Tab-separated table of C-alpha atoms and ligand atoms in Angstrom:
chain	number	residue	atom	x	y	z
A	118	UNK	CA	31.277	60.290	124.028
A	119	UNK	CA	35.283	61.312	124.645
A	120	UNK	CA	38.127	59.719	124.265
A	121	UNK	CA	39.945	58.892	127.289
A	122	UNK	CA	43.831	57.540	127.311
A	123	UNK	CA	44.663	55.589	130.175
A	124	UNK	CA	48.434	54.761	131.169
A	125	UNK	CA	48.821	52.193	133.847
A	126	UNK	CA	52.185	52.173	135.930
A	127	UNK	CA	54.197	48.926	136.210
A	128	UNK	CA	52.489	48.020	139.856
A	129	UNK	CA	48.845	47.652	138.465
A	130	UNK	CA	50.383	44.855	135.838
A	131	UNK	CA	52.454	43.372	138.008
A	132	UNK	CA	50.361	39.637	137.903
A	133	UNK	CA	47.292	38.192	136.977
A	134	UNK	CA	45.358	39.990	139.834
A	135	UNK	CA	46.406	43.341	138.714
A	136	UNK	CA	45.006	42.574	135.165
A	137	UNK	CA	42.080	41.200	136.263
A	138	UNK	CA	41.401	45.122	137.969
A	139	UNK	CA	42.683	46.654	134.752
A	140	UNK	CA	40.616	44.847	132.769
A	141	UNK	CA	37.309	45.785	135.070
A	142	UNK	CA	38.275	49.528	135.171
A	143	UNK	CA	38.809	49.551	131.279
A	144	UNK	CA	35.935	47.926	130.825
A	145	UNK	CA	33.555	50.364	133.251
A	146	UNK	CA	34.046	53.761	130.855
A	147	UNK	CA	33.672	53.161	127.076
A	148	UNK	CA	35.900	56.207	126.808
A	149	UNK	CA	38.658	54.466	127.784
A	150	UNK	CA	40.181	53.500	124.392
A	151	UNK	CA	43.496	53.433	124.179
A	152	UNK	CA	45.611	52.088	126.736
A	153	UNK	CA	49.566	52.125	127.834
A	154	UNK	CA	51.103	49.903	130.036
A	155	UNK	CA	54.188	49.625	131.788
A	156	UNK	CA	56.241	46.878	131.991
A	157	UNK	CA	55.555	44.960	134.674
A	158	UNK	CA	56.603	45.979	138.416
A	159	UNK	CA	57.368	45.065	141.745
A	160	UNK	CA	54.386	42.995	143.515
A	161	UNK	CA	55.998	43.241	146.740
A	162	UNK	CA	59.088	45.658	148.437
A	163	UNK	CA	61.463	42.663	147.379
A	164	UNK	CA	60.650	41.915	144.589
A	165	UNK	CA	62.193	43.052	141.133
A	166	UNK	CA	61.148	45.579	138.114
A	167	UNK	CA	61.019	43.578	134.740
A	168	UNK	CA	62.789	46.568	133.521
A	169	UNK	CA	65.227	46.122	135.969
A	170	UNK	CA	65.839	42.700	134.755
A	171	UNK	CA	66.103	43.252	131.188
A	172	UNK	CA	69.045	45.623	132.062
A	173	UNK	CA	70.684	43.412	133.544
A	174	UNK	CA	70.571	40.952	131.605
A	175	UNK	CA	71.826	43.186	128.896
A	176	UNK	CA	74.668	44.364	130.545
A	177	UNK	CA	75.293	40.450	131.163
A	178	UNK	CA	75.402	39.940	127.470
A	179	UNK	CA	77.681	42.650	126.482
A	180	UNK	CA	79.979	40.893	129.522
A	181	UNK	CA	79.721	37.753	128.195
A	182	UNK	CA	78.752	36.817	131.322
A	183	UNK	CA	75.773	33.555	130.872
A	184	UNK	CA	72.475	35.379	131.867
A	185	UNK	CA	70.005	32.572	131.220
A	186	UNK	CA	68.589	32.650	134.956
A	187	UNK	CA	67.856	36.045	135.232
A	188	UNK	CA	66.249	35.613	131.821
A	189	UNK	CA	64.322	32.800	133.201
A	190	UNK	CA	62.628	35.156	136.189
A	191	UNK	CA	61.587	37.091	133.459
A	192	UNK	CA	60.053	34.359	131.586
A	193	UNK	CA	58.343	32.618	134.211
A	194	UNK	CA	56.770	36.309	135.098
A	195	UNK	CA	54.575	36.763	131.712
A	196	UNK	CA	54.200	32.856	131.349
A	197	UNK	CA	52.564	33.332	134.605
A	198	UNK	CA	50.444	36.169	134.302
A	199	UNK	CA	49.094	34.189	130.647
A	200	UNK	CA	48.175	31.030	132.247
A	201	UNK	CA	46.828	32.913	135.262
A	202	UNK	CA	44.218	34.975	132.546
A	203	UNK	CA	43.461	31.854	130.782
A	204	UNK	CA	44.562	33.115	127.364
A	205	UNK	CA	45.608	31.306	124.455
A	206	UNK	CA	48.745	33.814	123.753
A	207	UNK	CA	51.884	31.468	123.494
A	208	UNK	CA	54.862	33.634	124.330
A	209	UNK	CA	57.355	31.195	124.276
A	210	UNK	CA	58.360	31.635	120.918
A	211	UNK	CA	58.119	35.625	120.853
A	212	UNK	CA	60.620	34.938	124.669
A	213	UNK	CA	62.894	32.699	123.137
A	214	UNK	CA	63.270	35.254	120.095
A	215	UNK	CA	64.404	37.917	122.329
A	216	UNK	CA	67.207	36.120	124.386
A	217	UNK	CA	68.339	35.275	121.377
A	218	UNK	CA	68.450	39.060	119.997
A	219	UNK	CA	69.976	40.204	123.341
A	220	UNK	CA	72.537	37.213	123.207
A	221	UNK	CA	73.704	38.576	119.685
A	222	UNK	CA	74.096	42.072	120.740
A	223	UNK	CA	70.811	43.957	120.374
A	224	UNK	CA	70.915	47.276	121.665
A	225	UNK	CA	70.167	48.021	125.721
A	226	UNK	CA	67.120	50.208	124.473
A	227	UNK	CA	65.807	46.924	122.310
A	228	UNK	CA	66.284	44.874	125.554
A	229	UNK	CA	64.930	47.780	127.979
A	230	UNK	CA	61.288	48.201	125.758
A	231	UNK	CA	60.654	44.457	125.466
A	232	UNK	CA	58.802	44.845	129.393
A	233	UNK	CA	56.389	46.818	127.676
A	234	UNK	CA	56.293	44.703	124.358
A	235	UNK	CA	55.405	41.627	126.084
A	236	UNK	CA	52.841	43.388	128.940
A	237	UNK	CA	51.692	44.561	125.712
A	238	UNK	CA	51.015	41.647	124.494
A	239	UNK	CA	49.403	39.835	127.008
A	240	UNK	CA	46.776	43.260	127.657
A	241	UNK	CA	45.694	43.310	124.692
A	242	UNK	CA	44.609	39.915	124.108
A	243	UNK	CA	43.092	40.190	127.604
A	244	UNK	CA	40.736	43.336	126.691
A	245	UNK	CA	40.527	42.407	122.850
A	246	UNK	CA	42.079	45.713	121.959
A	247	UNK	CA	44.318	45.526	119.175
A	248	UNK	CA	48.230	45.326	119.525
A	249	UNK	CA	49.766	48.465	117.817
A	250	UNK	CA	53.645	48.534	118.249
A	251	UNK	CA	54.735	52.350	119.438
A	252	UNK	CA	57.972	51.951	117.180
A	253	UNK	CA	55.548	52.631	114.332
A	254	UNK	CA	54.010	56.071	116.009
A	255	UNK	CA	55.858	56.913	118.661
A	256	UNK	CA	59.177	58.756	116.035
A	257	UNK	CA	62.738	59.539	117.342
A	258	UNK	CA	65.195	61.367	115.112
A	259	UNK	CA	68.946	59.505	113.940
A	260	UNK	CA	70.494	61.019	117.310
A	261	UNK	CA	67.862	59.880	119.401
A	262	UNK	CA	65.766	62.871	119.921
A	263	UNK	CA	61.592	62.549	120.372
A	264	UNK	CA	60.256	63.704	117.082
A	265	UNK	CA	57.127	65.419	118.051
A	266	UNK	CA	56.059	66.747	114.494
A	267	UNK	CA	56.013	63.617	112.691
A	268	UNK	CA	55.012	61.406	116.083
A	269	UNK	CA	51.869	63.106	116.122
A	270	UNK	CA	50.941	62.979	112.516
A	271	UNK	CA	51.764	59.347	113.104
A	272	UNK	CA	49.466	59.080	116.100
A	273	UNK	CA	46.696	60.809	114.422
A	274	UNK	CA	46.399	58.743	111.380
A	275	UNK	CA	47.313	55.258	112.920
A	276	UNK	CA	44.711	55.412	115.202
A	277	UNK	CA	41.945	57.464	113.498
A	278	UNK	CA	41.264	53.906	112.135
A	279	UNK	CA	41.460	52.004	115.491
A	280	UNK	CA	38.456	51.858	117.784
A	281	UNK	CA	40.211	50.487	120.626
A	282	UNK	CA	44.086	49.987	121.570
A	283	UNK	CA	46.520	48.786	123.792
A	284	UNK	CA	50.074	50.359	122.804
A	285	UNK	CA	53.038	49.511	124.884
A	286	UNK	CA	54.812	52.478	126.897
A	287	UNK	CA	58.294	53.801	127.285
A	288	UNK	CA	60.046	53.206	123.508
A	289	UNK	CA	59.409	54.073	120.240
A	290	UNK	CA	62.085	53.992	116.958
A	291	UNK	CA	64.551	55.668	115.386
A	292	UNK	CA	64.563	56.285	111.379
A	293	UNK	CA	67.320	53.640	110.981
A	294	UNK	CA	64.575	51.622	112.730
A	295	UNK	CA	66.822	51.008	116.194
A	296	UNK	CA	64.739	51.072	118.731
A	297	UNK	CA	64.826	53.941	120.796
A	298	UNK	CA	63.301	54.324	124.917
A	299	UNK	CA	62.592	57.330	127.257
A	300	UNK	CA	64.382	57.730	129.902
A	301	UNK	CA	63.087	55.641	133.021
A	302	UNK	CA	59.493	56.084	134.219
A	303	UNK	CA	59.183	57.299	130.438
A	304	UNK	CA	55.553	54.909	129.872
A	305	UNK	CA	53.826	58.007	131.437
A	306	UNK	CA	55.521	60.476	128.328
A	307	UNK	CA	54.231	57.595	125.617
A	308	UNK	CA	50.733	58.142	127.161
A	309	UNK	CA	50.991	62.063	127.327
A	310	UNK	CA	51.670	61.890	123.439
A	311	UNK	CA	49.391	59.465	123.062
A	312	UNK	CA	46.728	61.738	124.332
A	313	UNK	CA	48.386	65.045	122.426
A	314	UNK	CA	47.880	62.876	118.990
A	315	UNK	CA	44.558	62.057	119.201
A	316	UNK	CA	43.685	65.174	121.235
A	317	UNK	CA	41.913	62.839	123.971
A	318	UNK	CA	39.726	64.604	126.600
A	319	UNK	CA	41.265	63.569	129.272
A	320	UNK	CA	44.864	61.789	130.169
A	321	UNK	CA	44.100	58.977	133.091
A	322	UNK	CA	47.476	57.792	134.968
A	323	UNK	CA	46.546	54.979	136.967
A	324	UNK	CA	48.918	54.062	139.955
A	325	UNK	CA	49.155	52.199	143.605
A	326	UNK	CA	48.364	55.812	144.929
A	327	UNK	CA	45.666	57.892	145.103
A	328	UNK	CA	46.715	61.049	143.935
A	329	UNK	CA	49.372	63.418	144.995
A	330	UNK	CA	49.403	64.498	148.844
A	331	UNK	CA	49.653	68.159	150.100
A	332	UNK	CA	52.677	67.305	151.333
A	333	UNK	CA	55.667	64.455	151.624
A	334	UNK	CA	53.630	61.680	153.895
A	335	UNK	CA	57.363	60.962	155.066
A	336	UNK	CA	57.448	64.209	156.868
A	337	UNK	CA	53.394	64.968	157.822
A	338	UNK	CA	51.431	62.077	158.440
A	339	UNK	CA	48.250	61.519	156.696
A	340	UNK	CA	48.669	64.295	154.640
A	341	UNK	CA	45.141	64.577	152.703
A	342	UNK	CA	45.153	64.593	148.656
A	343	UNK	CA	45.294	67.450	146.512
A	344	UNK	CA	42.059	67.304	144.307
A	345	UNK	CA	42.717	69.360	141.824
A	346	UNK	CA	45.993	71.146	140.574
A	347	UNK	CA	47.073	73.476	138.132
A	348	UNK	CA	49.881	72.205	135.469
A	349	UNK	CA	51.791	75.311	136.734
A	350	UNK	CA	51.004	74.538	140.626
A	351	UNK	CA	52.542	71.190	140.045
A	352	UNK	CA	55.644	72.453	138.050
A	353	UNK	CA	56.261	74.343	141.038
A	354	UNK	CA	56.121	71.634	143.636
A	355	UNK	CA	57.776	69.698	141.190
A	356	UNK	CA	60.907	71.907	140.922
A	357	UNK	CA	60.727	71.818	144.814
A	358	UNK	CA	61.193	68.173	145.031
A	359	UNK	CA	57.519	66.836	145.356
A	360	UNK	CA	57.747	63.395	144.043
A	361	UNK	CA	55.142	63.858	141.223
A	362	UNK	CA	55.183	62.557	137.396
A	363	UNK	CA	57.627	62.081	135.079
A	364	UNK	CA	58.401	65.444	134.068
A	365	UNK	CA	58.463	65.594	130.259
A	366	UNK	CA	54.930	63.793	130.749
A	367	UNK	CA	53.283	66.568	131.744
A	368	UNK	CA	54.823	68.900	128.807
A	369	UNK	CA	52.428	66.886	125.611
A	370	UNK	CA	49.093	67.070	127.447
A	371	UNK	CA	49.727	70.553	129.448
A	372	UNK	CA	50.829	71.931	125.266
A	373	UNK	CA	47.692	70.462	124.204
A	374	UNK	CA	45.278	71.470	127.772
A	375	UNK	CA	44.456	68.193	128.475
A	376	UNK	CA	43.666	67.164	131.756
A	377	UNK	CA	45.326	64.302	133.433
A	378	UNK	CA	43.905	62.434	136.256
A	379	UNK	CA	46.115	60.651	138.977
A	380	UNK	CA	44.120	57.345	139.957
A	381	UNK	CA	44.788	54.138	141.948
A	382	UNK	CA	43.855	51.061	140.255
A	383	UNK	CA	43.873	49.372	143.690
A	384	UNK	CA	40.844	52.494	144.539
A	385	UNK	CA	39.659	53.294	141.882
A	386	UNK	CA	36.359	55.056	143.175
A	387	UNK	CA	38.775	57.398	144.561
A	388	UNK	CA	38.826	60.743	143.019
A	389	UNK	CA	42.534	61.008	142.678
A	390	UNK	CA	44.562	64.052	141.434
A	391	UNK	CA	43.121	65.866	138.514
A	392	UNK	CA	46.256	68.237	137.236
A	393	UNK	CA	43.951	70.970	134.936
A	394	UNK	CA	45.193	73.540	132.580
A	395	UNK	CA	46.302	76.891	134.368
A	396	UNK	CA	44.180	80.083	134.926
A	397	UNK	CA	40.479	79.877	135.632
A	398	UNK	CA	39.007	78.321	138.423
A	399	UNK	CA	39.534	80.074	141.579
A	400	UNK	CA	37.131	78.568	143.889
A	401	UNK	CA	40.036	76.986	146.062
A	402	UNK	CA	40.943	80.282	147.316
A	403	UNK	CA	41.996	80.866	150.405
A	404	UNK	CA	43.324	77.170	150.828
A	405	UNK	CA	46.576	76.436	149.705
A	406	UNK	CA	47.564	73.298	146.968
A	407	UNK	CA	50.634	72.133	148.419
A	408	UNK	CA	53.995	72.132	150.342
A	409	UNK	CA	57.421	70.749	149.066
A	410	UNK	CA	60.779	71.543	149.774
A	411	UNK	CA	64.325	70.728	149.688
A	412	UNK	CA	67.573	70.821	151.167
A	413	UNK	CA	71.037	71.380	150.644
A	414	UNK	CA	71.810	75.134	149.575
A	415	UNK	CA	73.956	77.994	150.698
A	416	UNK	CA	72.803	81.885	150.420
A	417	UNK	CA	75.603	84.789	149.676
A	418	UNK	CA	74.775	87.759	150.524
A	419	UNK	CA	75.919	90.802	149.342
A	420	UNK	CA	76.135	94.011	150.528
A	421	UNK	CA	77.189	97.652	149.136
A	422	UNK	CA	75.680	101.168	150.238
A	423	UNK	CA	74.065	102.687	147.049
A	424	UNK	CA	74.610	99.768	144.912
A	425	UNK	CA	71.494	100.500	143.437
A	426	UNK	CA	73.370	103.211	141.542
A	427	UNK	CA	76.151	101.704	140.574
A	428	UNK	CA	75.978	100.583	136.682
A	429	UNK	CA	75.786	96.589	136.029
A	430	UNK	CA	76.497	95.714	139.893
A	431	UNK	CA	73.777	92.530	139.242
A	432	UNK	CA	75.187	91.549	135.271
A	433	UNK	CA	78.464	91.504	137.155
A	434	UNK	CA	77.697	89.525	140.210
A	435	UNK	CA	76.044	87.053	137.677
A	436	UNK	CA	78.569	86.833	135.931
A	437	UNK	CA	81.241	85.322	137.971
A	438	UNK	CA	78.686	82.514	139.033
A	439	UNK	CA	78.435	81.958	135.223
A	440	UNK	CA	81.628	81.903	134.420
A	441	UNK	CA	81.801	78.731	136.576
A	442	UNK	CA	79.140	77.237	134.977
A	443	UNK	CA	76.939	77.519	138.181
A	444	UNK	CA	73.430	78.877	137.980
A	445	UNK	CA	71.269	80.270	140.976
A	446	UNK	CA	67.594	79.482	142.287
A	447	UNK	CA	66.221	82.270	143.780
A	448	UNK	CA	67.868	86.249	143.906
A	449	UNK	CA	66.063	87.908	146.839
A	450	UNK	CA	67.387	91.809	147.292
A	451	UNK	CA	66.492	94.411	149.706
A	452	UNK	CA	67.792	97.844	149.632
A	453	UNK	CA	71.195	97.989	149.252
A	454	UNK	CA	72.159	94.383	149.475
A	455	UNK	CA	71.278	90.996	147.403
A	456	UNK	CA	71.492	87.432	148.156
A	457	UNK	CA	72.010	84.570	145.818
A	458	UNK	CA	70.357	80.901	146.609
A	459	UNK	CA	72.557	78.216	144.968
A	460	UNK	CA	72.066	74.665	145.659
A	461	UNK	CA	75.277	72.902	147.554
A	462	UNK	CA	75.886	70.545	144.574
A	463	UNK	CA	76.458	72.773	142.228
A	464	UNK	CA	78.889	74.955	144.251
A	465	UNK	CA	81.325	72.002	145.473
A	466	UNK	CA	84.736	73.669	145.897
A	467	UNK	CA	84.165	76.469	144.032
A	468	UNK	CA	82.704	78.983	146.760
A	469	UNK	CA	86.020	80.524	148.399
A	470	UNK	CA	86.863	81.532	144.814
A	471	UNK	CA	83.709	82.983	144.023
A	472	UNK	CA	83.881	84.781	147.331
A	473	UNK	CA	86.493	86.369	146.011
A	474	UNK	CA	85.976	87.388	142.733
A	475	UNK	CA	83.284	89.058	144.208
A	476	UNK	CA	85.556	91.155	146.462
A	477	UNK	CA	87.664	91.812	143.929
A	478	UNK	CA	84.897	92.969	141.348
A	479	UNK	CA	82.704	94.521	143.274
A	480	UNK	CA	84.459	95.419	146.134
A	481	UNK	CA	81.472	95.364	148.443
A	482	UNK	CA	81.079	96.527	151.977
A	483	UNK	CA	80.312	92.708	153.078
A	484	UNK	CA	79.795	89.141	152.178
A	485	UNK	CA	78.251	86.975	154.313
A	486	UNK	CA	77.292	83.242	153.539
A	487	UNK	CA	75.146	80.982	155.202
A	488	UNK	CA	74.912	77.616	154.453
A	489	UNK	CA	72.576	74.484	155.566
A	490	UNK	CA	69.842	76.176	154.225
A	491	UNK	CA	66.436	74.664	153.085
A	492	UNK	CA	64.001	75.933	150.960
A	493	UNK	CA	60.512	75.503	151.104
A	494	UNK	CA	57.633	76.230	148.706
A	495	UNK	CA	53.999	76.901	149.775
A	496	UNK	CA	52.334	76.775	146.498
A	497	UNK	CA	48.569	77.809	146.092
A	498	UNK	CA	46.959	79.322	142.785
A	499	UNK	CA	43.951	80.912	145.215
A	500	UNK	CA	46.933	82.860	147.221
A	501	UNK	CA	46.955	85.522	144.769
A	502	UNK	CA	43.924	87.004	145.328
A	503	UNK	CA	43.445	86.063	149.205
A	504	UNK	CA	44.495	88.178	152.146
A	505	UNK	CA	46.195	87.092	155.195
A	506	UNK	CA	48.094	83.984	153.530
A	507	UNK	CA	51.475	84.785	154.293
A	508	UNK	CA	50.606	86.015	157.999
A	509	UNK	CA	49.176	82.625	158.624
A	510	UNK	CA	52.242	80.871	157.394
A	511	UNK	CA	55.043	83.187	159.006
A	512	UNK	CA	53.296	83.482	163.045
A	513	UNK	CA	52.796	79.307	162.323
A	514	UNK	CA	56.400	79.623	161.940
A	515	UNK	CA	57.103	82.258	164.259
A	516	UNK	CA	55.126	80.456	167.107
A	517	UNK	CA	56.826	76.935	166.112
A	518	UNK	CA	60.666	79.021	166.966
A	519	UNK	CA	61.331	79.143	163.472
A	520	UNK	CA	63.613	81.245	162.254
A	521	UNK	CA	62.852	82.398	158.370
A	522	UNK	CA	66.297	83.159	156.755
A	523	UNK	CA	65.087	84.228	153.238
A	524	UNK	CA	61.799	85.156	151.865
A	525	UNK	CA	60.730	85.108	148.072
A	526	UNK	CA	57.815	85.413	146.172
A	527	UNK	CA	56.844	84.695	142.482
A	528	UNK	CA	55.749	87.212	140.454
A	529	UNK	CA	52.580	85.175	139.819
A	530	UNK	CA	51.741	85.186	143.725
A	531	UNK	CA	51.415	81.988	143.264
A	532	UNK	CA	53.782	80.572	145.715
A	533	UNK	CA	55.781	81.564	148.616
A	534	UNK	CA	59.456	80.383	149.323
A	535	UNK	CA	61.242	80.712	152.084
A	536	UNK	CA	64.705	79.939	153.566
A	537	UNK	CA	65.181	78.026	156.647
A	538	UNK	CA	68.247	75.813	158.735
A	539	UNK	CA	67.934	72.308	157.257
A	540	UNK	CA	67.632	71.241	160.815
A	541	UNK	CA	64.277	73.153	161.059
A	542	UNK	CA	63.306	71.518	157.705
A	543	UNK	CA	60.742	69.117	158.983
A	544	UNK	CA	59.113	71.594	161.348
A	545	UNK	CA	59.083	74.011	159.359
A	546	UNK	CA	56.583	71.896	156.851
A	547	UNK	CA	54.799	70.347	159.787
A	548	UNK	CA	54.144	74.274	160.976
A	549	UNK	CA	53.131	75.509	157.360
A	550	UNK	CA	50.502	72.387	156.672
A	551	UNK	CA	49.149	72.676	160.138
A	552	UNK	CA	48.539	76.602	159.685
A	553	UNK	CA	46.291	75.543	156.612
A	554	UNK	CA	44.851	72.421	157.408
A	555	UNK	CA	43.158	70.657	160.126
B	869	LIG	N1	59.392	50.192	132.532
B	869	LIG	C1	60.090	51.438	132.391
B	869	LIG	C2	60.862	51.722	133.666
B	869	LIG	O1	60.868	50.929	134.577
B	869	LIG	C3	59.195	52.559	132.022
B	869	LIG	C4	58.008	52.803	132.928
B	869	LIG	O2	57.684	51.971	133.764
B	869	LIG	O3	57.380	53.858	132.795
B	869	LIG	O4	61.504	52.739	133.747
């Protein structure tokens, strides 16, 4: 037997029905033993986020401004979802307990984490898992950072007695006992810890999608699932833009080489995503994980005969983009020139005088810049060790008319980036996933 943490996104609590499918997935793997949810979210595109709600309602509040209705949508949603299940659980009093808090000033974070409190709630009398409130486990410090060290010697021994739990996501407390949330999507980071404390064998994150696609579905169509990714894979598409999980989720269970596995609670015989730790398994080879990409930067290129030899010509260059508090993405160089990637939004006005700075300093033999660039990552852990990758991608781009403005590797061969017009952005993905998959 294992222990398996499962985290379930505000969309597969959103009512009674999505319960009901919680309940029967919990209830299908023994391992599953301690459980996270979400507040609940939208059940269809116009409807609203509990969380949502509960913001607003505190900024209401702190306006003075009567917030009763709003408060009322929220009510109606959990009284709902209770009489719905058929449970006993009378919220009213724990409901009218908050408005009042809010009314007299409670913090936003107090209003923000009651979602998950009350889903809380209502789950765990549904399954007949104990309640256990995160503030007790789940340890900020006075200023409001996470407290791992003591969090997960909190985890450890609060639930080395419990057989089965539910424990809300998203907030936890501070010393003074304020308490104190994530930032937004942060339900997924309360599971990852979850996991790290009681060193689970595997971290489920159950969701309205099957997994993570090989590439944005808004650009290909149908792209197919990735099956299985490496935590370092999926910091790279990540970084790139790929829409994946909450970021400081993945950095608990990834410490800790846990697995997490990407469900759909509206599929769940679907495999989903499973995100493993990095290195072994090569037996996707040849095949690459995924494609993401962004837009929005400008390349400066730089270009001195023999700069090679000339003492601290890169510290320098560096230097002036640091002294403007910018920092760069990628640093491509061929022989006697090098090019800097830096995203548009940090640049803003600043380019002309970094332009020239860098004919003053270095007095090179040209600058050229060229912006309206997009980047775009082909990441694949198998690429290292397979021949003929990168001649598939480039004549798939070559044959599509697309012309490659910047080429970069990573020293872990791991992924390959290059530089295109945004206006070829689209294509340019459409070429790359086509070249791979069919
Ligand atoms: N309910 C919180 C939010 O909407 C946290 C979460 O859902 O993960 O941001």
């Amino acid at each position: 037997m294992g222990i398996k943490v499962a985290k379930f996104g505000g969309s597969s609590l959103a009512d009674a029905e999505q319960f009901r499918r919680v309940r029967s997935i919990v209830m299908m793997d023994e391992d599953r033993r301690y459980i996270i949810p979400s507040a609940p979210g939208k059940r269809h595109s116009s409807d609203h986020k509990i969380t949502d709600l509960l913001y607003l309602c505190h900024e209401h509040a702190q306006k003075g401004i009567p917030f009763g209705e709003i408060f009322e949508l929220i009510s109606t949603r959990y009284l709902k979802i209770v009489e719905e299940l058929g449970l006993s659980l009378d919220l009213r009093p724990i409901l009218e307990d908050i408005r009042e808090k809010v009314l007299g000033g409670y913090s936003v974070e107090y209003t923000a984490s009651r979602g998950e409190y009350l889903n809380g709630l209502i789950l765990s009398e549904f399954l007949g898992y104990e309640f256990v409130d995160p503030a007790e486990m789940i340890l900020f410090t006075e200023s409001g950072v996470y407290d791992s060290k003591r969090t997960l010697e909190a985890v450890e021994k609060t639930l080395a007695k419990i057989e089965n739990a539910v424990i809300p996501g998203f907030y936890g407390s501070r010393p003074d006992g304020g308490i104190q949330t994530f930032s937004r999507g942060g339900s997924d980071i309360t599971g990852a810890i979850i996991a790290q404390g009681i060193k689970a064998d595997l971290y489920e994150n159950w969701t309205d999608v099957s997994g993570f696609m090989m590439a944005d579905p808004r650009v290909v169509k149908n792209p197919k699932p990735i099956k299985e990714i490496t935590y370092r894979e999926l910091r790279e598409l990540a970084y790139m833009g790929a829409n994946v999980l909450h970021e400081d989720s993945v950095f608990p269970v990834r410490q800790a080489g846990i697995p997490i596995n990407i469900k759909n609670t509206n599929e769940p015989e679907a495999e989903g995503t499973l995100i493993v730790p990095n290195g072994g398994d090569f037996s996707r080879s040849g095949m690459i994980t995924g494609i993401a990409g962004k837009k929005g930067f400008t390349v400066i290129t730089i270009e001195k005969a023999m700069m090679n030899t000339e003492l601290g010509f890169g510290r320098r260059l560096l230097s002036i983009i640091e002294s403007r508090g910018i920092s760069f993405e990628h640093m491509p160089s061929g022989i006697d020139s090098i090019s800097l990637v830096i995203s548009d939004n940090q640049l803003n006005e600043k380019l002309d005088g970094i332009i020239e700075e860098i004919n003053q300093q270095l007095k090179p033999d040209a600058v050229d810049v060229h912006d309206n660039m997009a980047l775009i990552a082909t990441v694949g852990q198998g690429m290292a060790r397979t021949p003929g990758i990168s001649g598939r991608l480039f004549s798939a781009l070559g044959s599509e008319d697309i012309n490659v403005r910047m080429i970069a590797q990573g020293s872990g061969e791991m992924n390959i980036i290059i530089g295109v017009e945004n206006d070829d952005f689209e294509r340019a993905i459409e070429a790359i996933y086509y070249a791979f998959v069919n």
